[in-house]
Coordinates of C-alpha atoms in Angstrom, one line a residue:
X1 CA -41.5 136.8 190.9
X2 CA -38.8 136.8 188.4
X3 CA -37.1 140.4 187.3
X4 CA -38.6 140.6 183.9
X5 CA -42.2 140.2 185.3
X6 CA -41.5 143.3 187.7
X7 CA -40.5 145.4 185.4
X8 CA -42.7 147.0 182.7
X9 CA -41.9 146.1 179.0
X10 CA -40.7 149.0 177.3
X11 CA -42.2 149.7 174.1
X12 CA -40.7 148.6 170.8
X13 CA -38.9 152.2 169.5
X14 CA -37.7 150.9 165.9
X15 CA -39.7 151.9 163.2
X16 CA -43.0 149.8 163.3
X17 CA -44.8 152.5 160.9
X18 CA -42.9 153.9 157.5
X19 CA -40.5 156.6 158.8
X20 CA -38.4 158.8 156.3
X21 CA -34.2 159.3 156.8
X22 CA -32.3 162.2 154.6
X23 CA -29.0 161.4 153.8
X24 CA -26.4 164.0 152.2
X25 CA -23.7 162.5 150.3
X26 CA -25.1 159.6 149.6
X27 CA -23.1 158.4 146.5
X28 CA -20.3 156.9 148.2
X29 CA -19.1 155.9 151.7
X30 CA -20.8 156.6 154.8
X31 CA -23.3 158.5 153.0
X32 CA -24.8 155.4 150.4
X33 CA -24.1 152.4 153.5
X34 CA -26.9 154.6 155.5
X35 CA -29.3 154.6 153.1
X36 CA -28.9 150.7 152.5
X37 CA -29.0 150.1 156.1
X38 CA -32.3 151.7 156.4
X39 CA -34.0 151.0 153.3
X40 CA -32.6 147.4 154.0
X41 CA -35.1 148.1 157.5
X42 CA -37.8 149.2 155.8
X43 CA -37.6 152.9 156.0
X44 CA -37.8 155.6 153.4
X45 CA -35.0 157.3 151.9
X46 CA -34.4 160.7 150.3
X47 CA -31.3 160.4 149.4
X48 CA -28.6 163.5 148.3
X49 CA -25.8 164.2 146.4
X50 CA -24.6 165.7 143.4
X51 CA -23.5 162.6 141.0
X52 CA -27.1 161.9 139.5
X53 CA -25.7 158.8 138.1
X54 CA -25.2 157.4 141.0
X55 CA -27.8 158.5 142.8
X56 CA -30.0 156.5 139.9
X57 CA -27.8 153.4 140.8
X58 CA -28.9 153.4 143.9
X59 CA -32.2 153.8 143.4
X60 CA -32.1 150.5 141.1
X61 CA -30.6 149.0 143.0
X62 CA -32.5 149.6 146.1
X63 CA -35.8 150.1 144.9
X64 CA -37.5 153.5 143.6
X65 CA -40.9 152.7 145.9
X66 CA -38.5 153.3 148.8
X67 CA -35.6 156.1 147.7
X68 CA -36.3 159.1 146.3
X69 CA -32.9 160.6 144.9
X70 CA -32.1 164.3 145.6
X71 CA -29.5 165.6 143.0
X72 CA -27.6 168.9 143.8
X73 CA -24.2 170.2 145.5
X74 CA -25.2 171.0 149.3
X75 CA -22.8 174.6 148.4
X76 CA -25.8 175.7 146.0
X77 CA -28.4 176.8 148.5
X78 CA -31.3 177.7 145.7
X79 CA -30.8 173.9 144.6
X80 CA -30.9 172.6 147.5
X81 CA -33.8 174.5 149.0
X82 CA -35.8 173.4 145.8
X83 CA -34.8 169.8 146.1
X84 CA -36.4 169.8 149.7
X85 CA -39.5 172.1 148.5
X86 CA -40.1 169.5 145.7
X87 CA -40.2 166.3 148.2
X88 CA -43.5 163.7 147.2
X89 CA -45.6 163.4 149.9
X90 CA -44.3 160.0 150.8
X91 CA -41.2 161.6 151.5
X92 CA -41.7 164.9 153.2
X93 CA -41.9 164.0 156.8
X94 CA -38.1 163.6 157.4
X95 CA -37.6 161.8 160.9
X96 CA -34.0 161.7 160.6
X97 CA -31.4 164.1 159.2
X98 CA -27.9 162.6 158.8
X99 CA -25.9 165.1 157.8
X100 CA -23.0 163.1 156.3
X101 CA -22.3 165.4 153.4
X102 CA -18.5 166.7 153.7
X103 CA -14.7 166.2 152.5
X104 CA -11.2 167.3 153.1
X105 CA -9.4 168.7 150.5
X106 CA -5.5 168.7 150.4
X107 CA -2.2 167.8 152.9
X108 CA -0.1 170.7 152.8
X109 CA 0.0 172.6 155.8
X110 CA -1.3 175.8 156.4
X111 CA 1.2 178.1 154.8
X112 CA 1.3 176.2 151.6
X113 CA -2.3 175.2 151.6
X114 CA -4.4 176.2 148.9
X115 CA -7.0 179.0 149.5
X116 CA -9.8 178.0 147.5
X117 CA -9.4 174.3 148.9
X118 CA -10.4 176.0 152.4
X119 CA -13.1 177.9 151.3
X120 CA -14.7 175.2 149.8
X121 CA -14.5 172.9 152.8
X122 CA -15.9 175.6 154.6
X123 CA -18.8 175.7 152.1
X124 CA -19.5 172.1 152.2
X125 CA -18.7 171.0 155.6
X126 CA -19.8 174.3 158.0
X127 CA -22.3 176.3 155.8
X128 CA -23.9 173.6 153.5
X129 CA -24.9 171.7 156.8
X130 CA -25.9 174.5 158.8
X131 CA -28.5 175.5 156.2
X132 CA -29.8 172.4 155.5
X133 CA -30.2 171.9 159.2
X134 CA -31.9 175.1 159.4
X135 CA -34.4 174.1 156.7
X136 CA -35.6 171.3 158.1
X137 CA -36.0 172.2 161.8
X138 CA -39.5 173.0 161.8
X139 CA -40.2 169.2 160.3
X140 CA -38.2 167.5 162.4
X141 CA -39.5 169.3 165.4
X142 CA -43.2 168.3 164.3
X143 CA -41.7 165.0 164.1
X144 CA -39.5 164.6 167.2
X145 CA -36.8 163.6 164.8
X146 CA -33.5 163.0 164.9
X147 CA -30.4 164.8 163.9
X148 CA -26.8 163.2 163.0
X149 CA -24.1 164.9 162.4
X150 CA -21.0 163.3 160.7
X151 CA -17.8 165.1 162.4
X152 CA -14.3 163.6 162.7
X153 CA -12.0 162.7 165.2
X154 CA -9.8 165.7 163.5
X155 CA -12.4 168.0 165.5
X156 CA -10.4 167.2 168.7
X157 CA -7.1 166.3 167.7
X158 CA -5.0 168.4 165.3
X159 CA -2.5 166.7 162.8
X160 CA -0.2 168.6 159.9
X161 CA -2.0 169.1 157.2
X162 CA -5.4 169.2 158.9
X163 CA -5.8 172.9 159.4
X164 CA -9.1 173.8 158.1
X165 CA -10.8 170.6 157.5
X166 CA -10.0 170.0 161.3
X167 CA -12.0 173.5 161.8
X168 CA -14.7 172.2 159.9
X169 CA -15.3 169.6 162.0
X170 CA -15.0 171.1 165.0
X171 CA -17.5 173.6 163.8
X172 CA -20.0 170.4 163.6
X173 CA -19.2 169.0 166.9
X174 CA -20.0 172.5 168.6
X175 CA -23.1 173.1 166.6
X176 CA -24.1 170.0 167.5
X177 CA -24.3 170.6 171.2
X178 CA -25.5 173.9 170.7
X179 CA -28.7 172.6 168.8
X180 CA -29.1 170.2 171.4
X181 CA -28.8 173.0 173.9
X182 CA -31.5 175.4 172.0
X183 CA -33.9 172.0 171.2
X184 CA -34.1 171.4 174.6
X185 CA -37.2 170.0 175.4
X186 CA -38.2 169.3 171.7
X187 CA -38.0 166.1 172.1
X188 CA -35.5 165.8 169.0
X189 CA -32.5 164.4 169.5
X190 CA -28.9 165.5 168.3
X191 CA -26.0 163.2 167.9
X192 CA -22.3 163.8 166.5
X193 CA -20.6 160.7 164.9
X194 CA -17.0 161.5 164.8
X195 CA -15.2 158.5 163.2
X196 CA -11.5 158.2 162.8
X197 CA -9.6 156.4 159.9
X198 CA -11.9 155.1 157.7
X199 CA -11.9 153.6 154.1
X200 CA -14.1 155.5 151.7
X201 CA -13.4 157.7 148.7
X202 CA -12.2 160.4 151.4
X203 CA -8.2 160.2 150.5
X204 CA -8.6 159.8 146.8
X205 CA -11.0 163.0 146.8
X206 CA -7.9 164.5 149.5
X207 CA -5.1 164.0 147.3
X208 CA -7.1 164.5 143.9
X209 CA -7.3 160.9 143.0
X210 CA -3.7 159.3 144.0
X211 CA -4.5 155.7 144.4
X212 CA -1.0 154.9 145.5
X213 CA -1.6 157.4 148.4
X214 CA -4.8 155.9 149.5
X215 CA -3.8 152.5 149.2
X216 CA -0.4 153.7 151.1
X217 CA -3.0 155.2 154.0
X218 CA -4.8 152.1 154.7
X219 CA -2.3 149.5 154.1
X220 CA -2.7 146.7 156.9
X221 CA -4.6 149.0 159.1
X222 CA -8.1 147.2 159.2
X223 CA -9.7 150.8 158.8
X224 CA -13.8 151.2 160.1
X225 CA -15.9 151.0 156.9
X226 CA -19.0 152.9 155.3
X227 CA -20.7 149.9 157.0
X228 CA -19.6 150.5 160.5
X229 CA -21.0 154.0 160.4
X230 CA -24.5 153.1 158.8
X231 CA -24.8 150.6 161.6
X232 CA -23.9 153.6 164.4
X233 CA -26.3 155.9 162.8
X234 CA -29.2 153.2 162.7
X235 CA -28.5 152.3 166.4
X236 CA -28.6 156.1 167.4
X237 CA -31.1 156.5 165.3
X238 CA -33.3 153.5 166.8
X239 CA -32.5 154.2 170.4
X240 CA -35.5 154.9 173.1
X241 CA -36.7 158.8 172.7
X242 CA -35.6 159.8 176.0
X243 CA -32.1 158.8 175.2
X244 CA -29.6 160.7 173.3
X245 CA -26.6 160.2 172.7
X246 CA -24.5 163.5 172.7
X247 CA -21.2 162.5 170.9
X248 CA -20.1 159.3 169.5
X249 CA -16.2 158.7 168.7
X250 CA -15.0 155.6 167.2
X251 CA -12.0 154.6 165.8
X252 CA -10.4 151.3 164.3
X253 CA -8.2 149.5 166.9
X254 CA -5.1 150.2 164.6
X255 CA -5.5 153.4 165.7
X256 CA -4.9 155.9 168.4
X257 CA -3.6 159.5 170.0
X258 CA -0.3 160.2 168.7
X259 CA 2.2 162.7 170.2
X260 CA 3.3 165.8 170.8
X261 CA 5.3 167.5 168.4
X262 CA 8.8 168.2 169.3
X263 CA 10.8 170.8 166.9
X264 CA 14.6 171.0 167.9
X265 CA 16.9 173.9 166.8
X266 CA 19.7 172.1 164.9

């Protein structure tokens, strides 16, 4: 008997009935490739953000039968809990939660760095996603969802300049396994994505809109794209339910660890 007939068939876990993915910041970059990989697979959208323009872009462009746009900033907690509250029906029962929404704002380091450029990473990145999460636990518990978590390689390794944005994300990476800790037999899954240097808006939002500076960052570095992360999430996303995968860390080949800091007294 050949080894496929011996072995049971194991069922078909993408999504053979409608499910429904929310995506925060999807207007750009990791955020807006996830919600065109998965409407592109015949899922539902709800997709978040706080450029409305955009947002109704999208939805042209995608189709309004499948995306239902979600326009607030993830800081404004009232917003956002009446954006959720306010959900059609065909678009209530989230399955997946990628929480992609976040950003780093400024390079100086910590003793120049601006104060209110901390706090509102710390709004977006830490208490933004932690409430959001929080709202919609009970759903995706009734749902055996999934939860994603966009973190960053600058959770585990520091660099100058990456101070409190690093914290953010390290923040995300521990939450992470501490949800999948207190979820434990749930059945929902938890996943951090923690990408390295990628090409998005993320360095022109960094350094308030210096092209040169972005351009500069990327320059003959084949970077990972918005793509390359929508097709990680869908592939966590789509995996059997009795696998999960805890943390997920990719970076472009270009890239790697650097080294230690030496400072010498002159």
């Amino acid at each position: 008997m050949i080894e496929s007939a011996r072995r049971p068939r194991r069922a078909d876990h993408t999504a053979r009935m409608t499910k429904t993915v929310l995506v925060t910041g999807a207007t750009s970059g990791f955020g807006r490739a996830t919600v065109e990989r998965f409407v592109g697979a015949g899922w539902r959208a709800v997709a978040c953000g706080r450029r409305a323009e955009r947002l109704d872009a999208l939805v042209a462009a995608l189709g309004g039968s499948r995306v239902h746009p979600c326009a607030f900033d993830v800081r404004d907690e009232g917003a956002m809990r009446a954006a959720i509250a306010a959900l059609p029906d065909g678009f209530r029962d989230v399955d997946v939660l990628v929480n992609n929404a976040g950003l780093a704002l400024g390079t100086a380091p910590a003793q120049r760095a601006d104060l209110a450029q901390w706090k509102q990473m710390i709004d977006t990145n830490v208490t933004a996603l932690a409430t959001l999460t929080h709202i919609l636990l009970p759903r995706l518990i009734e749902r055996r969802g999934v939860i994603v978590n966009v973190s960053s390689v600058a959770a585990t390794y520091p660099y100058v300049g990456g101070n409190v944005y690093g914290g953010t994300k390290a923040f995300v990476s521990q939450l992470s396994l501490g949800l999948r800790s207190d979820l434990h037999g749930t059945g929902v899954r938890v996943t951090t994505i923690e990408p390295g240097l990628a090409e998005t808006e993320f360095t022109l939002v960094r350094t308030s809109g210096d092209q040169a500076a972005s351009d500069a960052l990327y320059a003959g570095t084949s970077p990972i794209t918005g793509e390359d992360v929508a097709e990680t999430i869908w592939w966590v996303a789509n995996l059997p339910p009795h696998l999960n995968v805890n943390r997920l860390e990719v970076m472009p080949v270009s890239q790697s660890f650097a080294g230690f800091q030496i400072h010498r007294a002159k």
